[in-house]
Short mmCIF file of C-alpha atoms and ligand atoms in Angstrom, two decimals:
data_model
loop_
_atom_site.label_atom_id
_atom_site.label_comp_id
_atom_site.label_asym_id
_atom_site.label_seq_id
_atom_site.Cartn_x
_atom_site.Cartn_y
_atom_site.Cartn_z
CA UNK A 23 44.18 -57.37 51.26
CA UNK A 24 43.04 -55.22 48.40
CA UNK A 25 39.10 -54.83 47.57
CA UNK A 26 37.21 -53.20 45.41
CA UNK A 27 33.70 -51.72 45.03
CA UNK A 28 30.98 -52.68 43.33
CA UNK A 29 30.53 -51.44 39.67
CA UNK A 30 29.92 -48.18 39.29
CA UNK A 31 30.14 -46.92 42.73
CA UNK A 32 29.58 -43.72 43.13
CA UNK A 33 31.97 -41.69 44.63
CA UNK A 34 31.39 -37.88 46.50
CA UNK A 35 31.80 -35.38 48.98
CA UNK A 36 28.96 -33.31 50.79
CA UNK A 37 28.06 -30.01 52.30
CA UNK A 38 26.03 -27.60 53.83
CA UNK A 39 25.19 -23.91 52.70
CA UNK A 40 25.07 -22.72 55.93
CA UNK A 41 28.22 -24.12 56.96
CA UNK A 42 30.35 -22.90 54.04
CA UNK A 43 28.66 -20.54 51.99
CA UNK A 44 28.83 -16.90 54.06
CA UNK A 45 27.99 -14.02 52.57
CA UNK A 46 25.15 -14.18 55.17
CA UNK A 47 23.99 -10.52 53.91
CA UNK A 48 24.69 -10.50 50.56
CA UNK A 49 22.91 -10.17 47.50
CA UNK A 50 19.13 -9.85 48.90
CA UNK A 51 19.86 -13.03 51.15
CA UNK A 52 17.51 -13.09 54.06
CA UNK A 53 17.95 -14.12 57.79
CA UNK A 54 17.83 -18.07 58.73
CA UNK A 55 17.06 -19.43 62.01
CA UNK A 56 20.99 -20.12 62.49
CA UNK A 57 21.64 -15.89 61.57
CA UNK A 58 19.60 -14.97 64.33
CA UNK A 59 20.72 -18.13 66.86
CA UNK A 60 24.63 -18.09 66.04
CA UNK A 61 24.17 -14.06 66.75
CA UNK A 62 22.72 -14.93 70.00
CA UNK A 63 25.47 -14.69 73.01
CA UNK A 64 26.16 -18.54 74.73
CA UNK A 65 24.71 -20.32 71.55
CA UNK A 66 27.48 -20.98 69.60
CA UNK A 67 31.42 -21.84 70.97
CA UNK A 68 33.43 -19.00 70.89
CA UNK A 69 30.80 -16.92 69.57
CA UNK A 70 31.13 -18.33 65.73
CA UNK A 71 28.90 -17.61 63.28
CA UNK A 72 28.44 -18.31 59.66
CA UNK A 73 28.79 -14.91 58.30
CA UNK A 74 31.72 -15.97 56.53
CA UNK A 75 32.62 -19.50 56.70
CA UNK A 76 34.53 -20.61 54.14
CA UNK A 77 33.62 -17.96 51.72
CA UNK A 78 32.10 -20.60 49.44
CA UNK A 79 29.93 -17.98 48.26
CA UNK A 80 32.81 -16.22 46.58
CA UNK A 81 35.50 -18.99 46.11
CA UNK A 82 32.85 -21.66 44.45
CA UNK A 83 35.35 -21.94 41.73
CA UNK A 84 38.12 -23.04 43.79
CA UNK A 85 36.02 -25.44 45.69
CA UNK A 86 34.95 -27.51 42.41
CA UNK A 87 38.17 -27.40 41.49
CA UNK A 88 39.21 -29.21 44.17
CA UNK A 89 36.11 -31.39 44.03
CA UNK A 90 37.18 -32.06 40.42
CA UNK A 91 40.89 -32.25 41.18
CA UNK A 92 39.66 -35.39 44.00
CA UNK A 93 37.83 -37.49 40.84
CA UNK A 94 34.43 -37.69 42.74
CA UNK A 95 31.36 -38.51 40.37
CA UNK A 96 29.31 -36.69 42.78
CA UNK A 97 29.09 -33.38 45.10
CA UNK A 98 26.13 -33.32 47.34
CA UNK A 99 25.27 -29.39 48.48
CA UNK A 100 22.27 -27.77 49.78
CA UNK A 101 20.38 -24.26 48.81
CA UNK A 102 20.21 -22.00 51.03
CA UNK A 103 16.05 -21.28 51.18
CA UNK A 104 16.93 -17.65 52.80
CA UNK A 105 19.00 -16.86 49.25
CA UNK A 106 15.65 -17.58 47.02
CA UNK A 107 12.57 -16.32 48.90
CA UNK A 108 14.01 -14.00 51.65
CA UNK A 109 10.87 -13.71 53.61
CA UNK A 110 10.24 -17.67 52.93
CA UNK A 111 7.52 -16.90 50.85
CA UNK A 112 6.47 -14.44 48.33
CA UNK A 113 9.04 -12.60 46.61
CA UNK A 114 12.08 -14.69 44.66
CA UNK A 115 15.52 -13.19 45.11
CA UNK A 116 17.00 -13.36 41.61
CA UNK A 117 20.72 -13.40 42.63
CA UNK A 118 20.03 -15.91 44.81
CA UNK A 119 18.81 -18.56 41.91
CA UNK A 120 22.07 -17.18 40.06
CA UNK A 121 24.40 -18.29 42.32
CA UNK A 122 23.58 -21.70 42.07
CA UNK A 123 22.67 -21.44 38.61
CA UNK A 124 27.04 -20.64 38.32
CA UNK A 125 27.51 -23.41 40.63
CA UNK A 126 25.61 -26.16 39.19
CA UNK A 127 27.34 -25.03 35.43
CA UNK A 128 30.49 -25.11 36.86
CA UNK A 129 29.80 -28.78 37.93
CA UNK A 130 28.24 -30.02 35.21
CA UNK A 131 31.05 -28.43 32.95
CA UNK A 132 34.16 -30.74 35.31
CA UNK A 133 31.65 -33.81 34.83
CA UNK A 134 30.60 -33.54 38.55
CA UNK A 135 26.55 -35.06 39.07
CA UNK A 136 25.30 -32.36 41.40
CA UNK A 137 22.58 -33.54 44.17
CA UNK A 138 21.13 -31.11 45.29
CA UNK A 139 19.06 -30.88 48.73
CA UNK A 140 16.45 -28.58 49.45
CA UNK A 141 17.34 -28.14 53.29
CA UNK A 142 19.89 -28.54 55.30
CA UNK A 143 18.57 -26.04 58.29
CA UNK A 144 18.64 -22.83 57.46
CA UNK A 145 14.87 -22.21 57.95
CA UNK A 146 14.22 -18.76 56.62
CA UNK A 147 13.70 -16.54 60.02
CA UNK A 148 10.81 -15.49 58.60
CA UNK A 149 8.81 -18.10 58.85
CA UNK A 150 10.28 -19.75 62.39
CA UNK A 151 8.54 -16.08 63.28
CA UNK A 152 5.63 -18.29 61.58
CA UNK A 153 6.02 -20.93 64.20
CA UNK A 154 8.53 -22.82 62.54
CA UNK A 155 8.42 -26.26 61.68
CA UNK A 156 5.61 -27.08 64.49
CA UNK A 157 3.22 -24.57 61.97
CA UNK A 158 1.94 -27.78 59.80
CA UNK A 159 1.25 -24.55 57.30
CA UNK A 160 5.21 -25.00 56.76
CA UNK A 161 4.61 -28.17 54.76
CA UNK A 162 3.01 -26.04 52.20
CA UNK A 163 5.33 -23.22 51.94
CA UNK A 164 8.37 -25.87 51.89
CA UNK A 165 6.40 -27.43 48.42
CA UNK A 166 6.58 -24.31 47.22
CA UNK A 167 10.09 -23.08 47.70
CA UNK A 168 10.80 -26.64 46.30
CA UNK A 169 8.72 -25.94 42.92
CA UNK A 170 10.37 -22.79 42.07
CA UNK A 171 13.91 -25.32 42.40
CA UNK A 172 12.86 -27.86 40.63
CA UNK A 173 11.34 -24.94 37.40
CA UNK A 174 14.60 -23.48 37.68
CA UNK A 175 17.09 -26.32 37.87
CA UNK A 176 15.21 -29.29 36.90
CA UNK A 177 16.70 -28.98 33.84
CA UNK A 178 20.18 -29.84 35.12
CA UNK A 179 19.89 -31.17 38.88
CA UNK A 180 18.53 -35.07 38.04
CA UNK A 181 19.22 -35.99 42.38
CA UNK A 182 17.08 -34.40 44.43
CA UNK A 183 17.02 -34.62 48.11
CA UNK A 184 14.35 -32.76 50.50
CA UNK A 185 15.63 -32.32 53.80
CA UNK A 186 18.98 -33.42 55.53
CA UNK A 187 18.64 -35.00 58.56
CA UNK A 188 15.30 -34.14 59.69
CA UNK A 189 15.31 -36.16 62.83
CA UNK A 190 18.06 -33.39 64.15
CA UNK A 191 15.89 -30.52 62.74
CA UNK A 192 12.67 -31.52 64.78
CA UNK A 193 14.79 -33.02 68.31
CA UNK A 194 17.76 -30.60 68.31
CA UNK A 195 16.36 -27.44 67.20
CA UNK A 196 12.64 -27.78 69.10
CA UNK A 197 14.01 -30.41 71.43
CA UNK A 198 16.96 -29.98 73.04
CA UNK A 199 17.28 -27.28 72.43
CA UNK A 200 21.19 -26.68 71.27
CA UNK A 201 20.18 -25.90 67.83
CA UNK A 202 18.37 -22.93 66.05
CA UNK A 203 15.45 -21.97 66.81
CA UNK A 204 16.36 -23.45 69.84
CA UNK A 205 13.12 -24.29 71.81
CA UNK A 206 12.49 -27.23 74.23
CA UNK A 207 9.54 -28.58 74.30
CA UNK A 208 8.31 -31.75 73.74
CA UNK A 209 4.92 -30.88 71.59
CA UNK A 210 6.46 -28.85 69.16
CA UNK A 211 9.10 -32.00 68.49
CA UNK A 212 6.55 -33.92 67.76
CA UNK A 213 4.59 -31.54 65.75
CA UNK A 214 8.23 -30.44 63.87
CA UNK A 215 8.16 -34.13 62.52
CA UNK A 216 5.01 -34.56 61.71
CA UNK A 217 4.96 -30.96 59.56
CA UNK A 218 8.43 -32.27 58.36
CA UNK A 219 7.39 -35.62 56.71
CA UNK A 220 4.19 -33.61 55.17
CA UNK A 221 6.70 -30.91 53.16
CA UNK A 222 8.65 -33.97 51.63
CA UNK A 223 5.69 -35.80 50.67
CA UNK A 224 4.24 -32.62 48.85
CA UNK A 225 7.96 -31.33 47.37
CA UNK A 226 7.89 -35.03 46.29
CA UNK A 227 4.80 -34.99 44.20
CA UNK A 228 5.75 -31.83 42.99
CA UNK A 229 9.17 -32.56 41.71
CA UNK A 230 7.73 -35.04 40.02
CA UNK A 231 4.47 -33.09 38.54
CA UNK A 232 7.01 -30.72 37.52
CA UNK A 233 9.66 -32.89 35.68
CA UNK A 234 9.08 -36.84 35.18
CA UNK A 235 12.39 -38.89 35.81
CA UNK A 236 14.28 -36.81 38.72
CA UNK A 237 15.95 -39.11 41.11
CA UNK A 238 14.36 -37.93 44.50
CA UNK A 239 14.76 -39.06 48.26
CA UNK A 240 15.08 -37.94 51.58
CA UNK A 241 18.89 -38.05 53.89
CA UNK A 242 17.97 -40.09 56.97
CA UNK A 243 20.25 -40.01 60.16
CA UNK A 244 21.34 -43.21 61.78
CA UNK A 245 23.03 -43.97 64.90
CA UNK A 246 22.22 -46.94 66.18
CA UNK A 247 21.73 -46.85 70.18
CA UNK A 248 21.41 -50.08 72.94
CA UNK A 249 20.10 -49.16 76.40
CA UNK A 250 22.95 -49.04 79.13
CA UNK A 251 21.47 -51.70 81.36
CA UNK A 252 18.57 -54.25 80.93
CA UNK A 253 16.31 -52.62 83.19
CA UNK A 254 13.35 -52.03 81.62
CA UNK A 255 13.45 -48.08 82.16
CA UNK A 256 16.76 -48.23 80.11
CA UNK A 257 15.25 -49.95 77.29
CA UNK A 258 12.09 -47.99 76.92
CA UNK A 259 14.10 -44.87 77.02
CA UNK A 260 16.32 -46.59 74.40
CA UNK A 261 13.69 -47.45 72.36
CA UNK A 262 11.75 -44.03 72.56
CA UNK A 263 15.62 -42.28 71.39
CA UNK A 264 15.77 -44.74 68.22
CA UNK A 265 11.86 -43.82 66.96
CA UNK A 266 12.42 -40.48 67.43
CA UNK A 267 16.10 -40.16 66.05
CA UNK A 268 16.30 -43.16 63.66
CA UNK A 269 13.12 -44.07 62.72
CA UNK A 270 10.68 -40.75 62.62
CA UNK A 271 11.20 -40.03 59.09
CA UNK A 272 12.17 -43.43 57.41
CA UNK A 273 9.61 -45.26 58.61
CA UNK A 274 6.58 -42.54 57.90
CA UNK A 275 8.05 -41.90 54.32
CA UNK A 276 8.63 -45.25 53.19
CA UNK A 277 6.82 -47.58 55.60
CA UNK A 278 3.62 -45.32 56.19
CA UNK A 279 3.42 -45.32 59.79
CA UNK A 280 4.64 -44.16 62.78
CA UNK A 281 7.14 -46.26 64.89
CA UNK A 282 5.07 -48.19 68.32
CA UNK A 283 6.77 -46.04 70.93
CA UNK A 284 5.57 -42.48 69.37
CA UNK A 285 2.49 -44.16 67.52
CA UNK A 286 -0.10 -43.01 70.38
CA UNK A 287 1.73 -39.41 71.32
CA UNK A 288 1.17 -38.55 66.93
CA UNK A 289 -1.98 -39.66 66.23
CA UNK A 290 -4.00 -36.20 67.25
CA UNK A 291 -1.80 -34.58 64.80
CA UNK A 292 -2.34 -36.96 61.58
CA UNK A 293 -5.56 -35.54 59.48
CA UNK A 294 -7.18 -37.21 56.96
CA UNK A 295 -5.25 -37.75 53.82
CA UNK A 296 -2.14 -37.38 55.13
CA UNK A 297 -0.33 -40.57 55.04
CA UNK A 298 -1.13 -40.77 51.47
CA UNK A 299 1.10 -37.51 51.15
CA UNK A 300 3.90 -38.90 52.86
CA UNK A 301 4.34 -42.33 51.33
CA UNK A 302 5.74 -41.02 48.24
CA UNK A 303 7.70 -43.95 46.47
CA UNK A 304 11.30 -43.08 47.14
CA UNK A 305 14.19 -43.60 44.47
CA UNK A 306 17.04 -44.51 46.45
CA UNK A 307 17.88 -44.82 50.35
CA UNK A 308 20.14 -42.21 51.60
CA UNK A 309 21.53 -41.70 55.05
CA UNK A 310 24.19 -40.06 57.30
CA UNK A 311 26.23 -42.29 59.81
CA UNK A 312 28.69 -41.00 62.12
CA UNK A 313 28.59 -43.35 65.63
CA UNK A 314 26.60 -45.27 67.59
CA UNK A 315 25.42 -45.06 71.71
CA UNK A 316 23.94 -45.82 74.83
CA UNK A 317 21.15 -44.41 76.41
CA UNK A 318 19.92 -44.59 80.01
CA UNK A 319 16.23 -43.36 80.98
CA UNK A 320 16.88 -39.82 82.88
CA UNK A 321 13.42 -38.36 85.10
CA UNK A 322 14.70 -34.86 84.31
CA UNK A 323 14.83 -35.00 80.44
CA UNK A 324 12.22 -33.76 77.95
CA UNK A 325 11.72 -37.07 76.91
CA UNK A 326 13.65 -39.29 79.86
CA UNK A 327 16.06 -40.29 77.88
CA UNK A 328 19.98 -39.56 77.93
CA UNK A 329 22.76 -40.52 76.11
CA UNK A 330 25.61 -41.83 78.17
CA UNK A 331 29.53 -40.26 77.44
CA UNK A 332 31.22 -44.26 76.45
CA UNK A 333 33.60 -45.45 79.00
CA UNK A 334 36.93 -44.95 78.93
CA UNK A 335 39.22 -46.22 76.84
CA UNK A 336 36.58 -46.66 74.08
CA UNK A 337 38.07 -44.99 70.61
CA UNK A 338 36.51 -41.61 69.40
CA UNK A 339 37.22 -38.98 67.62
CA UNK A 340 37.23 -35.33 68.35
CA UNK A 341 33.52 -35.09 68.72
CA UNK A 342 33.61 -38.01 71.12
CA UNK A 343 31.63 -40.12 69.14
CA UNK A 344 32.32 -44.07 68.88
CA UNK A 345 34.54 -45.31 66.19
CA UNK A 346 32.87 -48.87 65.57
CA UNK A 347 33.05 -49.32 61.70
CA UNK A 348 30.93 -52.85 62.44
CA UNK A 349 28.56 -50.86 63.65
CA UNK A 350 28.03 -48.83 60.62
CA UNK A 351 27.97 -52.04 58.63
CA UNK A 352 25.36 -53.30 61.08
CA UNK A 353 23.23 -50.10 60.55
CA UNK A 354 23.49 -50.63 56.44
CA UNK A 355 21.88 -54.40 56.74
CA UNK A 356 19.14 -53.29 59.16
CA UNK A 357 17.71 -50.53 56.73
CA UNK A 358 18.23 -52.79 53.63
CA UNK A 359 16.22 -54.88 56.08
CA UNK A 360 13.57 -52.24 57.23
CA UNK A 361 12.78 -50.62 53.98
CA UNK A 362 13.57 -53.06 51.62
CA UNK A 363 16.04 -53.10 47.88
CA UNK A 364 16.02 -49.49 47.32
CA UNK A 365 19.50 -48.39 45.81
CA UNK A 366 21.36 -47.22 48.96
CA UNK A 367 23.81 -44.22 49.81
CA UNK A 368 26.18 -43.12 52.22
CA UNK A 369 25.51 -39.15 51.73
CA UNK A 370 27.19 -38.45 54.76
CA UNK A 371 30.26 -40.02 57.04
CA UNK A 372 33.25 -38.85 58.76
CA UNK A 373 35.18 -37.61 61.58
CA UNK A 374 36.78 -34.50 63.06
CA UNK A 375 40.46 -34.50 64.68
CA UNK A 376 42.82 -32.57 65.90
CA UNK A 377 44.41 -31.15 62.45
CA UNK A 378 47.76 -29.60 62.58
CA UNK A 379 49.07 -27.67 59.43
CA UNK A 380 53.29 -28.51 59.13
CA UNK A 381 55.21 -27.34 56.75
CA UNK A 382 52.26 -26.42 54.40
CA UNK A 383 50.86 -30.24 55.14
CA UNK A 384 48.12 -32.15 57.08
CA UNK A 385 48.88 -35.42 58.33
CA UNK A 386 45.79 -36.60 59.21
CA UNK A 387 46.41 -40.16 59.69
CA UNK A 388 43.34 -40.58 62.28
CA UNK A 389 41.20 -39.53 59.54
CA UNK A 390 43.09 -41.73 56.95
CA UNK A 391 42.14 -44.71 59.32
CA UNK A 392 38.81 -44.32 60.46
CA UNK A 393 37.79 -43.89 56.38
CA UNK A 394 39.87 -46.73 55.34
CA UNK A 395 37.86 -48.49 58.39
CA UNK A 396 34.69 -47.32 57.33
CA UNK A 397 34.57 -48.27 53.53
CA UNK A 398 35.60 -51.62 54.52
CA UNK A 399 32.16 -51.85 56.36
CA UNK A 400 30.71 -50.41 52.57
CA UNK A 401 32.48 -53.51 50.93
CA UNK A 402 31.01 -55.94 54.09
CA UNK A 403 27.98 -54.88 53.60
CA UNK A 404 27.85 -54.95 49.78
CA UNK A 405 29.47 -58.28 50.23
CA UNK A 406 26.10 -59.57 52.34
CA UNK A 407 24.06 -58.19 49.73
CA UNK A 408 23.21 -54.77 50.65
CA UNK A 409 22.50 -52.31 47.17
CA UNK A 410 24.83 -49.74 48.51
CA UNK A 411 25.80 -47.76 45.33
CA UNK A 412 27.92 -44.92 47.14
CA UNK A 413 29.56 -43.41 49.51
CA UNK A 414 30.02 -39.45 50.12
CA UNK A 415 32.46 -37.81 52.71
CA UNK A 416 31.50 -35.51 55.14
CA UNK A 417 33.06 -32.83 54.43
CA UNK A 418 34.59 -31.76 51.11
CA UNK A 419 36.08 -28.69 53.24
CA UNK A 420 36.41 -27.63 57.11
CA UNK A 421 33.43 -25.55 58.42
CA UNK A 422 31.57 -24.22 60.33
CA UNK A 423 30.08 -26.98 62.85
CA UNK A 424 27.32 -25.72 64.14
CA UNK A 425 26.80 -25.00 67.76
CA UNK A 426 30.58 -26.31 67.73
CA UNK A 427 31.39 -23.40 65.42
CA UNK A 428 35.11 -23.47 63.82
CA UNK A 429 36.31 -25.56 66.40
CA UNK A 430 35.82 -28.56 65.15
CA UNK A 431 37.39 -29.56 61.61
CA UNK A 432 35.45 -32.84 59.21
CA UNK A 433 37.31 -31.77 56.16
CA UNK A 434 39.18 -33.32 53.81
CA UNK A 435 40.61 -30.18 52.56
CA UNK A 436 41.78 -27.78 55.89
CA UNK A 437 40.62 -24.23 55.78
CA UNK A 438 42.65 -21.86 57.63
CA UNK A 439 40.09 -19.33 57.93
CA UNK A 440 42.13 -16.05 58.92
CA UNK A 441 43.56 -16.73 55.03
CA UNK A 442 40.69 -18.91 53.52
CA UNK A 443 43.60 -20.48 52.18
CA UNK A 444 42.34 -24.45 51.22
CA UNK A 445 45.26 -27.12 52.11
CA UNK A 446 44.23 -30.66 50.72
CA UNK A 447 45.29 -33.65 53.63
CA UNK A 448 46.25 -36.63 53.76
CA UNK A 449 42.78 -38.13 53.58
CA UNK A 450 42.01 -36.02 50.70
CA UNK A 451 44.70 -38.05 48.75
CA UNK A 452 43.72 -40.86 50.27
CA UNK A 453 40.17 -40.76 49.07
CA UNK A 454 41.20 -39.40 45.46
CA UNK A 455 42.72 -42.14 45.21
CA UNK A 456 39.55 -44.93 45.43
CA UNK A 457 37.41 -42.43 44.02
CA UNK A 458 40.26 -42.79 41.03
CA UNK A 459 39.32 -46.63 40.83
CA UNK A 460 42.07 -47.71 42.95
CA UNK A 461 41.28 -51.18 45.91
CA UNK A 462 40.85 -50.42 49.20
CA UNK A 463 44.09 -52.01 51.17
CA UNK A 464 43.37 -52.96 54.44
C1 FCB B 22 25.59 -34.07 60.53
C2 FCB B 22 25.16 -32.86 59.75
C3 FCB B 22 26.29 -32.11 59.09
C4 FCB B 22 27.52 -32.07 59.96
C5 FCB B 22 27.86 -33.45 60.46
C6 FCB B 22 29.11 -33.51 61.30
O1 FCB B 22 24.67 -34.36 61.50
O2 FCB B 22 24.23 -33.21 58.76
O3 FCB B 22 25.84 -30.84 58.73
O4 FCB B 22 27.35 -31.18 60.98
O5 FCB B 22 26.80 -33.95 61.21
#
């Protein structure tokens, strides 16, 4: 059956600076958190790092011409704080604003909208040295790294995002742990988030002191989770997991409060005034979505809760997350739900497989499937009512994954990094396609 999307859907494909940009030294850029932690032996696989990556830094061109070459209205990036204030704060690092300033040009110039976020986790070293994100003086210095953006490229960037994902930021990095900075400890978790939802609420205002009519919001993270058994230490460990890894950020931002199962462990750290910072009206609904899973209370964990590998059998993909497209569907009606007719988008979903290059190809008909899959869940939920409005791949290109490093591969476009040749696959094609106008079949 062939379907299409709603009007003017917006089509795109997203990444990271950190994860593609290298040039980790160059041109006055200084030291982020992930520097210092992918440099650190045992932190990343195979000792990866982003010093190069995918050489974005040098082969921009190349990379919009594939973005322009796949017909997507949008490309969502991030800036790479350590490029424009070295030290965090204080001095601006000229070549740093340049690079973008090419970037963005180039863009504009093949008709491509660029959103641009502020931070997608490369914390400037400087200030973790600071305290990091438990340091509620962060907030501030965030606000400010965000107005000398917003001076600079206000006149071009109209989507603005603050922070990618900053339920991983706050759990991963001061939680458990496998993340830069690294730390694990519950207080400064809970402190990260709190400090976290205070620097969008003042970049907020600012972007908008600074230039009336941006298009500004935050990138959420859901996976929705259900507690392995019904005893009731399984479900209150479930339901501490989804307030600190769904609802955090959402519901502080654009509900003004605190979720019940983390409401009591925050309060000491709200002041007065602050809520009225955060609650900055929002102008559209953006989140990531990759799986969903179950979590079991565990005595030994930070915050007794773990999540439990899915039993056998039970499709994944390389990451061994749960392929359940109804699930994603699920996960669209229950924010349209929560936080109410906001125009909605996808700014980040995917999967990584096993890609094999042959004869100068990838077939990557797992990928092919599980996006077909997943935009059918987009037209199910636009079909119940839902304002989604796009839908952005994760990833334009292969890169570098994190504590996974190079070993695991969410592109549409295969790197082969000894070459940094780019080799468009299947999905690539596939997705060109319905960004091109075309039904989805399925
Ligand atoms: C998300 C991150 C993104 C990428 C994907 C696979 O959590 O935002 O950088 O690592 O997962």
């Amino acid at each position: 059956m062939a379907e299409y999307f709603p009007d003017g859907f917006l089509w795109g494909a997203s990444t990271a600076s950190y994860q593609i940009e290298g040039a980790a030294r160059e041109d006055g850029r200084g030291p982020s958190i992930w520097d210092i932690f992918s440099h650190t032996p045992g932190k990343v696989l195979n000792g990866d790092t982003g010093d190069v990556a995918c050489d974005h830094y040098h082969r921009w061109r190349e990379d919009v011409g594939l973005l322009k070459e796949l017909s997507v209205g949008a490309y969502r990036f991030s800036t790479a704080w350590p490029r424009i204030l070295p030290n965090g704060r204080g001095a601006v690092n000229e070549k740093g604003l340049e690079f973008y300033d090419r970037l963005v040009d180039a863009l504009l110039e093949a008709k491509i909208e660029p959103w641009l976020c502020l931070y997608h986790w490369d914390l400037p070293q400087a200030l973790e040295e600071k305290g990091g994100w438990p340091n509620r003086d962060l907030a501030r210095w965030f606000a400010d790294y965000a107005g000398i953006m917003v001076r600079r490229f206000g006149d071009r960037v109209r989507h603005w995002a603050t922070f990618n994902e900053p339920n991983n930021v706050a759990y991963r990095g001061y939680g458990e742990g496998d993340h830069a900075p690294g730390h694990r400890d519950r207080a400064k978790v809970m402190r990260a988030i709190h400090t976290i939802n205070l620097a969008h609420g003042h970049a907020v205002k600012l972007l908008r002191e600074e230039r009336p009519g941006l298009v500004i919001g935050d990138i959420f993270n859901f996976g929705p989770r259900a507690p392995l058994t019904d005893r009731e230490q399984d479900i209150g460990a479930c339901a501490l997991s989804d307030a600190i890894m769904n609802l955090a950020f959402p519901d502080a931002q654009v509900l003004g409060s605190y979720p019940e199962p983390i409401r009591d462990e925050m309060a000491p750290l709200i002041e007065d005034g602050d809520w009225h910072i955060i609650k900055q009206k929002l102008d559209y609904f953006a989140f990531n979505h990759y799986s969903r899973s179950r979590v079991r209370w565990d005595k030994d964990h930070l915050f007794h809760f773990a999540r439990v590998p899915p039993p056998p059998g039970t499709p994944v993909t390389e990451m061994g997350w749960i392929i359940d497209p109804a699930a994603f569907r699920q996960v669209m009606i229950d924010c349209w739900k929560r936080y109410g007719d906001l125009p909605m988008y996808i700014l980040e979903n995917g999967a990584a497989f096993r890609d094999q290059v042959i004869d100068g190809k990838v077939h990557d008909a797992e990928r092919v499937k599980f996006l077909r899959d997943y935009l059918g869940a987009v037209i199910d939920a636009a079909a119940a009512g839902v304002p989604v409005k796009g839908y952005f791949v994760w990833s334009l290109l292969d890169n570098f994954e994190w504590a996974l490093g190079y070993d695991k591969r969410f592109g549409i476009v295969y790197v082969d990094y000894p070459t940094q040749k780019r080799i468009p696959k299947d999905s690539y094609y596939f997705f060109r396609e319905l960004a091109r106008g075309a039904p989805l079949d399925r």
